[in-house]
Short mmCIF file of C-alpha atoms in Angstrom, two decimals:
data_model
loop_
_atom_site.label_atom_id
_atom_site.label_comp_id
_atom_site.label_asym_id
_atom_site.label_seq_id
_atom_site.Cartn_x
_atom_site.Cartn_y
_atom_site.Cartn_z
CA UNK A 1 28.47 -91.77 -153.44
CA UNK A 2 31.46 -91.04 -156.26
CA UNK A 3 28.96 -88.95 -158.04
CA UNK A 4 28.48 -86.86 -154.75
CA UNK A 5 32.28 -86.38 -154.68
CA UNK A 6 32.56 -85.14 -157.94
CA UNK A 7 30.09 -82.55 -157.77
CA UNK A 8 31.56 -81.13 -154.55
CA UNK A 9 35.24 -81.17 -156.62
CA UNK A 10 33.65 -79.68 -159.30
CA UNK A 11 31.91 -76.62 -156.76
CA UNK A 12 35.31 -76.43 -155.30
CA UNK A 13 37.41 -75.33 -158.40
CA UNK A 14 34.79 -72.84 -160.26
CA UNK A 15 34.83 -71.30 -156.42
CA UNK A 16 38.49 -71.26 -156.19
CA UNK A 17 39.17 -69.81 -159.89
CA UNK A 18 36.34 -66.91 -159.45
CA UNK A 19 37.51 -65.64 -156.31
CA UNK A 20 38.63 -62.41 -155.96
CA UNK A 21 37.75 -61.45 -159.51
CA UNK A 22 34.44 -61.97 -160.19
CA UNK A 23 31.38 -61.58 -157.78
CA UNK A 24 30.13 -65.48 -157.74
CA UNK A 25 26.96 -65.92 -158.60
CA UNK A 26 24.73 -67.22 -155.78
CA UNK A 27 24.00 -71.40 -155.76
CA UNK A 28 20.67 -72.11 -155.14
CA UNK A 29 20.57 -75.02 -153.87
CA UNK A 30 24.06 -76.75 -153.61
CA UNK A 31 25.13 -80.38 -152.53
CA UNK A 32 27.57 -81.42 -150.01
CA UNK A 33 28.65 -84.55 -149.13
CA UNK A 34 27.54 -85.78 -146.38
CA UNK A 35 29.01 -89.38 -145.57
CA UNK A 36 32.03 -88.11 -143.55
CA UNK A 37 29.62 -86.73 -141.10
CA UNK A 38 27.08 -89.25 -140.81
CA UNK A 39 30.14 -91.73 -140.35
CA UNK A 40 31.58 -89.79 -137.50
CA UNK A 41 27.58 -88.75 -135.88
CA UNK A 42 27.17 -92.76 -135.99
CA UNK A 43 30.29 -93.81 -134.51
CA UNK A 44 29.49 -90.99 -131.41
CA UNK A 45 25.52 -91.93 -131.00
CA UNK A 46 26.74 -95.84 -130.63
CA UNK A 47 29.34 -95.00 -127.92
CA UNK A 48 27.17 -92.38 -126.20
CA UNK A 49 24.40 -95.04 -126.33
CA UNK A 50 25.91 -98.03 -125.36
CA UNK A 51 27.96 -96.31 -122.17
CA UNK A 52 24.57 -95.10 -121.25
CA UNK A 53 23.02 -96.76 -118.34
CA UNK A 54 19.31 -95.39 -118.11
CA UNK A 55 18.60 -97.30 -114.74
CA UNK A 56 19.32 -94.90 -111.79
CA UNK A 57 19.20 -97.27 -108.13
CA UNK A 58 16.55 -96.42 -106.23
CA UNK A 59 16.29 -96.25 -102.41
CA UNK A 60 14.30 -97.28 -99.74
CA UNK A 61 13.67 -94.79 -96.72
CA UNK A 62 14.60 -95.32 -93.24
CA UNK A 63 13.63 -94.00 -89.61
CA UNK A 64 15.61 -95.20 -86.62
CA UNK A 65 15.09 -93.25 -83.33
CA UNK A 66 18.07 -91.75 -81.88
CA UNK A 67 20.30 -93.36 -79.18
CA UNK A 68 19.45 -91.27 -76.43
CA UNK A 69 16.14 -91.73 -76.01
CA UNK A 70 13.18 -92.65 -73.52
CA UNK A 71 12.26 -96.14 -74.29
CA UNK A 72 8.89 -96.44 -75.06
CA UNK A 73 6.52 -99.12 -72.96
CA UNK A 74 4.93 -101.50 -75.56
CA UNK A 75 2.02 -103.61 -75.20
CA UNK A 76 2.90 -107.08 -75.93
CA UNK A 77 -0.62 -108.27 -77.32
CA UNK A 78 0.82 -104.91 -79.68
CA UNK A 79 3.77 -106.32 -81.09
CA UNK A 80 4.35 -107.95 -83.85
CA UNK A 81 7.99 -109.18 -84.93
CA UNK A 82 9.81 -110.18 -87.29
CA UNK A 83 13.34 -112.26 -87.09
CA UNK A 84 15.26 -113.07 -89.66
CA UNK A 85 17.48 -116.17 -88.32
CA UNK A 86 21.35 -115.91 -89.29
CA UNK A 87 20.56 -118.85 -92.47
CA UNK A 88 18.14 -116.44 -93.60
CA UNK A 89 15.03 -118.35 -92.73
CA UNK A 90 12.07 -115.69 -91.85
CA UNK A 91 10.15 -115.69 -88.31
CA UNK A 92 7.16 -114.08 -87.32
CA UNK A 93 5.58 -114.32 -84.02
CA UNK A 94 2.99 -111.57 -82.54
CA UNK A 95 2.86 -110.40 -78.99
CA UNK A 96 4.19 -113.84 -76.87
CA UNK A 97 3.47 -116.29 -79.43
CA UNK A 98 5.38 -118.81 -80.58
CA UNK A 99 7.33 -118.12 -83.55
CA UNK A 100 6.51 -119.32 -86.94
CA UNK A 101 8.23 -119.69 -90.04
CA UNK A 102 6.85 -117.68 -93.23
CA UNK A 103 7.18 -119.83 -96.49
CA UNK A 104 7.23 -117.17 -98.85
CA UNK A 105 7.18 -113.46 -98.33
CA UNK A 106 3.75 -113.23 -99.77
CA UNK A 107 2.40 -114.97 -97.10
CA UNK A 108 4.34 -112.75 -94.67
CA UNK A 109 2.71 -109.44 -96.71
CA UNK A 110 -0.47 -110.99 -96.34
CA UNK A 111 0.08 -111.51 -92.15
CA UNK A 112 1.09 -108.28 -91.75
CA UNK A 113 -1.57 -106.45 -93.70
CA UNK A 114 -3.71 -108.49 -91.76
CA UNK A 115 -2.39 -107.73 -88.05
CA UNK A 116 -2.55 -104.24 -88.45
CA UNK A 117 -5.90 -104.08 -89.84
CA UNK A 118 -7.24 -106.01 -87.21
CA UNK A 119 -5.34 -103.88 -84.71
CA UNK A 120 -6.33 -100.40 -85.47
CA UNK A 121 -3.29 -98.56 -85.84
CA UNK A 122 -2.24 -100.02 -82.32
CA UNK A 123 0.18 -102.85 -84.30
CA UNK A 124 3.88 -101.96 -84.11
CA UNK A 125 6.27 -103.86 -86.23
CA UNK A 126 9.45 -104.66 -85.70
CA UNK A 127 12.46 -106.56 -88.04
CA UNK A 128 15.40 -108.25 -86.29
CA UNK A 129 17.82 -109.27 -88.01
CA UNK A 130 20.88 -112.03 -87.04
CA UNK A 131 24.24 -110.39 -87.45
CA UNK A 132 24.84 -113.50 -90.04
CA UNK A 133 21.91 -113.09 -92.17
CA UNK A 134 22.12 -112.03 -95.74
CA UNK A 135 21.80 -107.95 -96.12
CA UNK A 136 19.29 -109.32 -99.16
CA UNK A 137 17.04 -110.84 -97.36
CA UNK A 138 16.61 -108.22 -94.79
CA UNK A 139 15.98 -105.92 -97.72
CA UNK A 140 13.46 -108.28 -99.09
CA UNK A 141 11.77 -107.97 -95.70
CA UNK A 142 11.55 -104.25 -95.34
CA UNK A 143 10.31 -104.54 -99.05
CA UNK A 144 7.14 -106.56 -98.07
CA UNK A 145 6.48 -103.59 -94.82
CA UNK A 146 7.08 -101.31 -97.50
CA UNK A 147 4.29 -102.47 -99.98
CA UNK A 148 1.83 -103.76 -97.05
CA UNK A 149 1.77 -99.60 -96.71
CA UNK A 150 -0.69 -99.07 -98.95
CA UNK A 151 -2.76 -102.19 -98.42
CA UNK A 152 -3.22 -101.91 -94.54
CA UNK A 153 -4.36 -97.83 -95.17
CA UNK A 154 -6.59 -99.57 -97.69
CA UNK A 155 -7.73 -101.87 -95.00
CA UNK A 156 -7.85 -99.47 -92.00
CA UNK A 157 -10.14 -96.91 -94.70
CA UNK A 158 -12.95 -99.76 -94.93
CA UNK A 159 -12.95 -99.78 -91.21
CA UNK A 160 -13.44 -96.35 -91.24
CA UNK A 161 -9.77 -94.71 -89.98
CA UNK A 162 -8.11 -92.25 -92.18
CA UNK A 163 -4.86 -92.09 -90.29
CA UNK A 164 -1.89 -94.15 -90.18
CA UNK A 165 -0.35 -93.10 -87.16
CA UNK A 166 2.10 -96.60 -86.98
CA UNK A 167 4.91 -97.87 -89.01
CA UNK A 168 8.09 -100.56 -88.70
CA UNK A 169 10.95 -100.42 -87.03
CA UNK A 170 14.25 -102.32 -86.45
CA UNK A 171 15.36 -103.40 -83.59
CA UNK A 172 18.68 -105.59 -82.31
CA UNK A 173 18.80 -109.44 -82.47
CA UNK A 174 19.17 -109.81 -78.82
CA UNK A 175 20.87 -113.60 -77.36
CA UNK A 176 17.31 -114.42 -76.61
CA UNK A 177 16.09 -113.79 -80.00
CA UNK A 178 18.89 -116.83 -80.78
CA UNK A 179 17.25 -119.31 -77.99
CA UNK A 180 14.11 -119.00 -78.99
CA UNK A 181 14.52 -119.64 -82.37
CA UNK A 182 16.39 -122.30 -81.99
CA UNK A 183 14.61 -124.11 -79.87
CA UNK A 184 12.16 -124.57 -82.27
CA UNK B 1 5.09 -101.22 -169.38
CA UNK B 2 7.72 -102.57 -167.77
CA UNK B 3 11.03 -100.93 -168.35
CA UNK B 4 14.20 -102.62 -168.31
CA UNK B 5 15.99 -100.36 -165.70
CA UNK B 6 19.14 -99.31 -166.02
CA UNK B 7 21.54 -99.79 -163.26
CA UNK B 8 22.48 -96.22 -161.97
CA UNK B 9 26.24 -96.07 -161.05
CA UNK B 10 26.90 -93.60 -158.48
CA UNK B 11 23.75 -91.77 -157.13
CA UNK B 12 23.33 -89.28 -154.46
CA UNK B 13 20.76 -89.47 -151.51
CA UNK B 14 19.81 -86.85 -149.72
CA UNK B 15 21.00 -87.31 -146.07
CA UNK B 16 19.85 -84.51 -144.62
CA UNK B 17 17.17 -85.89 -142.44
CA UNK B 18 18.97 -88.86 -141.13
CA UNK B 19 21.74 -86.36 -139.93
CA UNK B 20 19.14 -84.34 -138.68
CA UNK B 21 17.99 -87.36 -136.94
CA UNK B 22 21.73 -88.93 -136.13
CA UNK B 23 22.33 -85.58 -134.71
CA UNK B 24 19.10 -85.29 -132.43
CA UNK B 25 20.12 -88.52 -130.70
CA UNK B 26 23.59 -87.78 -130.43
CA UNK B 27 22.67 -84.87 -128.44
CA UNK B 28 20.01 -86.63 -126.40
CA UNK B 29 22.89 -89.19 -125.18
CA UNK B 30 25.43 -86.82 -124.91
CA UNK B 31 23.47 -84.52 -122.18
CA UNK B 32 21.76 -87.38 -120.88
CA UNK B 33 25.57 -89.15 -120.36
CA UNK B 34 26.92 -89.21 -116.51
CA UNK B 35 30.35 -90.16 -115.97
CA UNK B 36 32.05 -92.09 -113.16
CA UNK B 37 32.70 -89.41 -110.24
CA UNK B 38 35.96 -89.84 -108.80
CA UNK B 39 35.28 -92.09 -105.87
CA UNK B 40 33.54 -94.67 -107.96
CA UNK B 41 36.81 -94.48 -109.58
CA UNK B 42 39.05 -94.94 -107.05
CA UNK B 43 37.14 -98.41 -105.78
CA UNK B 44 37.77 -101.87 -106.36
CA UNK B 45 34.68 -103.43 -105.82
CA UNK B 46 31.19 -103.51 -107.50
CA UNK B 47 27.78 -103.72 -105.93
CA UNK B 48 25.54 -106.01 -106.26
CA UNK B 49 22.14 -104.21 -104.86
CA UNK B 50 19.61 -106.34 -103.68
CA UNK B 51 16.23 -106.12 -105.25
CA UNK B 52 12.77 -104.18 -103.91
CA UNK B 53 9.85 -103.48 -106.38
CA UNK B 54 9.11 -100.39 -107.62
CA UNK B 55 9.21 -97.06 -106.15
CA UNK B 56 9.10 -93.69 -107.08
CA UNK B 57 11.85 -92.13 -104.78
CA UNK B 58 15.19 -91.90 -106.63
CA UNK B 59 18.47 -91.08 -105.16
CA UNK B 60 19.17 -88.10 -104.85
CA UNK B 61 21.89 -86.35 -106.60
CA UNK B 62 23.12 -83.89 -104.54
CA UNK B 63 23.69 -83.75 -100.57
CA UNK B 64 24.18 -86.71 -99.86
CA UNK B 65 27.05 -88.87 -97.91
CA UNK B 66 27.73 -92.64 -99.62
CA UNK B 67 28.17 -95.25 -97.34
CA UNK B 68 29.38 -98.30 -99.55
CA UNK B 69 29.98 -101.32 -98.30
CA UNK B 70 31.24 -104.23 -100.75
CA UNK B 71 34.21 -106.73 -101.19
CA UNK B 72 36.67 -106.21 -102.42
CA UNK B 73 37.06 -108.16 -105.99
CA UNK B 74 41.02 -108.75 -104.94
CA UNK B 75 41.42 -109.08 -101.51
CA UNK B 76 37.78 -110.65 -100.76
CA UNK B 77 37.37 -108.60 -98.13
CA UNK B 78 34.64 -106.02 -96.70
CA UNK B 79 34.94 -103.21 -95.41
CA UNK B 80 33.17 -99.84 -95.20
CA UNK B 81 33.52 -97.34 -98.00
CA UNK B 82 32.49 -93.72 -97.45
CA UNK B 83 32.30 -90.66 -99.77
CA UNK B 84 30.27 -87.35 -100.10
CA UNK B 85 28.67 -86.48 -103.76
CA UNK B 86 29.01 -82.93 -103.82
CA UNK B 87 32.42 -81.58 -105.10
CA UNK B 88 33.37 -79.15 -102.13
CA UNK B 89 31.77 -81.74 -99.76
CA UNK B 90 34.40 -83.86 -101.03
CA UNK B 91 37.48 -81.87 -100.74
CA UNK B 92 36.89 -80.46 -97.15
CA UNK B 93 36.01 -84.12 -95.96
CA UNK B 94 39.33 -85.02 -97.13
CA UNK B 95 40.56 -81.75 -95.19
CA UNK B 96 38.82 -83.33 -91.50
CA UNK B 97 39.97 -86.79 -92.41
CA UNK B 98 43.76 -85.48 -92.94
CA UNK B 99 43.64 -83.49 -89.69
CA UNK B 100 42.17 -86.62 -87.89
CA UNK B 101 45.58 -88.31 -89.15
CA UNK B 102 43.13 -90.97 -90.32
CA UNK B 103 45.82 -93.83 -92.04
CA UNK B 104 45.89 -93.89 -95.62
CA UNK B 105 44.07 -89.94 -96.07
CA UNK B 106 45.23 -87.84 -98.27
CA UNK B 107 44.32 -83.98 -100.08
CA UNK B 108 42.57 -86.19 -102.87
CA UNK B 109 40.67 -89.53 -101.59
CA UNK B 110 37.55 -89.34 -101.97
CA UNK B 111 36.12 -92.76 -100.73
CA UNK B 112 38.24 -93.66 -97.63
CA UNK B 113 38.17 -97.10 -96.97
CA UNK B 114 37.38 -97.77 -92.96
CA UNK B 115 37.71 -101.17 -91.13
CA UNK B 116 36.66 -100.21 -87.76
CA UNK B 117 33.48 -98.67 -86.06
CA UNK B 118 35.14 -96.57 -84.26
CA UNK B 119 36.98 -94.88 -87.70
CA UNK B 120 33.48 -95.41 -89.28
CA UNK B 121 31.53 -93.31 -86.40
CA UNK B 122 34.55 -90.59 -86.66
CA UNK B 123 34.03 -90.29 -90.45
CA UNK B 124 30.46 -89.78 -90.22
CA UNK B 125 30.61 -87.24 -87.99
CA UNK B 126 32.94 -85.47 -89.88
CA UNK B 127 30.33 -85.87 -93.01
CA UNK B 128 27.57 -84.54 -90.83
CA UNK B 129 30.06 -81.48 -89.82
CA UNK B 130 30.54 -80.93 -93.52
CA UNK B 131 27.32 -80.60 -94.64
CA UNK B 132 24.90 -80.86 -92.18
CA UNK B 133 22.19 -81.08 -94.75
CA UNK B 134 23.60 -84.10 -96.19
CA UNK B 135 21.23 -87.20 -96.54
CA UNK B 136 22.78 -90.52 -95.64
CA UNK B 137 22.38 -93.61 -98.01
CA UNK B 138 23.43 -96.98 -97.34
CA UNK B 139 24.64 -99.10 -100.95
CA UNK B 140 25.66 -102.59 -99.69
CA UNK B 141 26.00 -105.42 -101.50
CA UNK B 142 23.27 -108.37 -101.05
CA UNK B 143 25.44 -111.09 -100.31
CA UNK B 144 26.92 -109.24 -97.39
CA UNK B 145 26.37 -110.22 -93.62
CA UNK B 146 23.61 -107.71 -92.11
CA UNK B 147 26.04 -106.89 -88.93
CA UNK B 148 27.59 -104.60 -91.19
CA UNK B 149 24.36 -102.55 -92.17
CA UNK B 150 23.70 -103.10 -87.94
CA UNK B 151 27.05 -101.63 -87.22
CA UNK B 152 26.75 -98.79 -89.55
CA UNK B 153 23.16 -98.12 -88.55
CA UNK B 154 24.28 -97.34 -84.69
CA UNK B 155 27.11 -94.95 -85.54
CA UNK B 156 24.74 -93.20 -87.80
CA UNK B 157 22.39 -93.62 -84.68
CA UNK B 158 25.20 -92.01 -82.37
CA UNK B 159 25.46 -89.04 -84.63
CA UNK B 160 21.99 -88.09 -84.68
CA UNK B 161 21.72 -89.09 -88.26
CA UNK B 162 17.93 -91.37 -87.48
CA UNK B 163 17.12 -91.02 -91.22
CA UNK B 164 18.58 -92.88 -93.94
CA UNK B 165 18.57 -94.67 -97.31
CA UNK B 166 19.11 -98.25 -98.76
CA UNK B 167 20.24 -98.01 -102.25
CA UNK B 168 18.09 -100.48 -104.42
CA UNK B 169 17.49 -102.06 -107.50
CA UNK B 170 14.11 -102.38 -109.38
CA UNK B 171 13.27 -105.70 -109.70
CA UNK B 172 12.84 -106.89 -113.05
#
């Protein structure tokens, strides 16, 4: 590194004594030193890359139908809920059933995929959730309807539909949501 | 024919291409940088998203109205946090809120802090006034109770704003 130093001193006074008097002849091929640059470049590429966060949040559509509006006559045999009780455990029950716990959400993805196949486009889905329940469960829910999507288009395709007319809703946790799960 | 080498004191290296290099990256960062907009600023609280596999929609970047709602790291409370993205969104929300006397408002807030529905269904109105384009996005924290992502659901609801956002993570 000294050596660089020196050379750039050295390029420095012949410049400085020639100027003005004598047409300097043209370097071909000159050195400058570097370091002080590469120092300072470093230092800003390791703040610029550690304040960097590359992982933008993501988001997860919603459609909610709009207060005023007609409500629509459901089959029950059609329904199929979901209830998410206020200590987070997960319910599903279709049409008048009785309600039964899901173990683990892949069983729940598995349910749903299932019920709509077998329904035909007819199944309507619906997520209650307790006002007490964890927001991260209920997003863990809507995360399963989200990926059965592609599976139950999958499934209604074999059967020989190409249209997926039905998706999930949420509705309110009524009082009698709260009896009937706990009188289980 | 091994040489006994002699030790070279002071030599130069050519550092052209690892400024070249140093200086390609900088760049990359630098443009590729986003800093904290003022409302994310002004807030005491941070988010802890809950977790949904992957997906290929992204947030958008523009249009769009925040509602935030997290706890406060000092007061350990929640409340509802609302803020626009774009710039002149911003200022002429702050305009409405001001006129609305809403408590606490000023020229310059840009995430107003609301306690009550009835605050909550004023402000999103407002938002809706201001850009009536605007897409709304929910960012709550997990470990919140889900009658505040109810609540804020039916005002949206009562404005005729039936399409919305969850901000989520990717799960790792």
């Amino acid at each position: 590194m000294a050596g660089g130093g020196e050379a750039l001193g050295g390029g420095g006074k012949q410049k400085r004594g020639s100027s003005g008097k004598r047409k300097g002849k043209k370097r071909i091929g000159f050195r400058m030193d570097m370091t002080p640059l590469v120092d300072i470049t470093f230092l800003l590429l390791t703040f610029f890359m550690l304040t960097t966060s590359m992982i933008t949040p993501q988001t997860m559509e919603m459609n909610v139908p709009p207060e005023i509006d007609v409500p629509v006559e459901v089959r029950q045999s059609e329904l199929f809920t979901i209830r998410i009780r206020d200590n987070g455990d997960v319910f599903y029950n279709s049409g008048k059933d009785e309600p039964e716990k899901v173990k683990s959400l892949k069983d729940l993805l598995k349910i749903v995929v299932d019920q709509n196949v077998n329904l035909k486009n007819r199944c309507i889905v619906t997520l209650k959730t307790a006002d007490n329940a964890p927001y991260g469960i209920a997003v863990e829910v809507l995360d399963v309807l989200n990926q059965a999507e592609p599976l139950i288009i999958d499934g209604l395709k074999r059967n020989g539909i190409n249209e997926r007319k039905r998706k999930f809703t949420v509705s309110p946790f009524t009082a009698d949501d709260h009896k009937e799960l706990d009188a289980l | 024919m091994s040489k006994v080498k002699k030790k070279r004191l002071g030599f130069v290296m050519d550092m052209t291409p690892l400024v070249d290099i140093t200086f390609l990256l900088l760049t990359f960062f630098m443009f590729t940088a986003k800093f904290k907009s003022e409302s994310e600023s002004q807030q005491k609280f941070t988010i802890k998203r809950p977790a949904s596999t992957a997906d290929t929609t992204k947030l958008p970047e523009k249009d769009l109205v925040m509602i935030k709602i997290g706890i406060d790291t000092v007061k350990h409370d929640t409340s509802w946090y609302l803020s626009m993205v774009n710039e002149t969104d911003v200022v002429n929300l702050a305009n409405e809120m001001v006129k609305l006397e809403y408590p606490s408002a000023d020229m310059r807030t840009a995430q107003f802090k609301i306690n009550d529905t009835n605050w909550l269904g004023k402000a999103i109105e407002r938002a809706r006034i201001v850009n009536p384009k605007a897409m709304f996005a929910i960012d709550a924290d997990k470990r919140i109770r889900y009658w505040w992502i109810d609540k804020a659901i039916n005002e949206m609801r009562k404005k005729r704003a039936t399409s919305f956002n969850f901000v989520t993570d990717k799960r790792k």
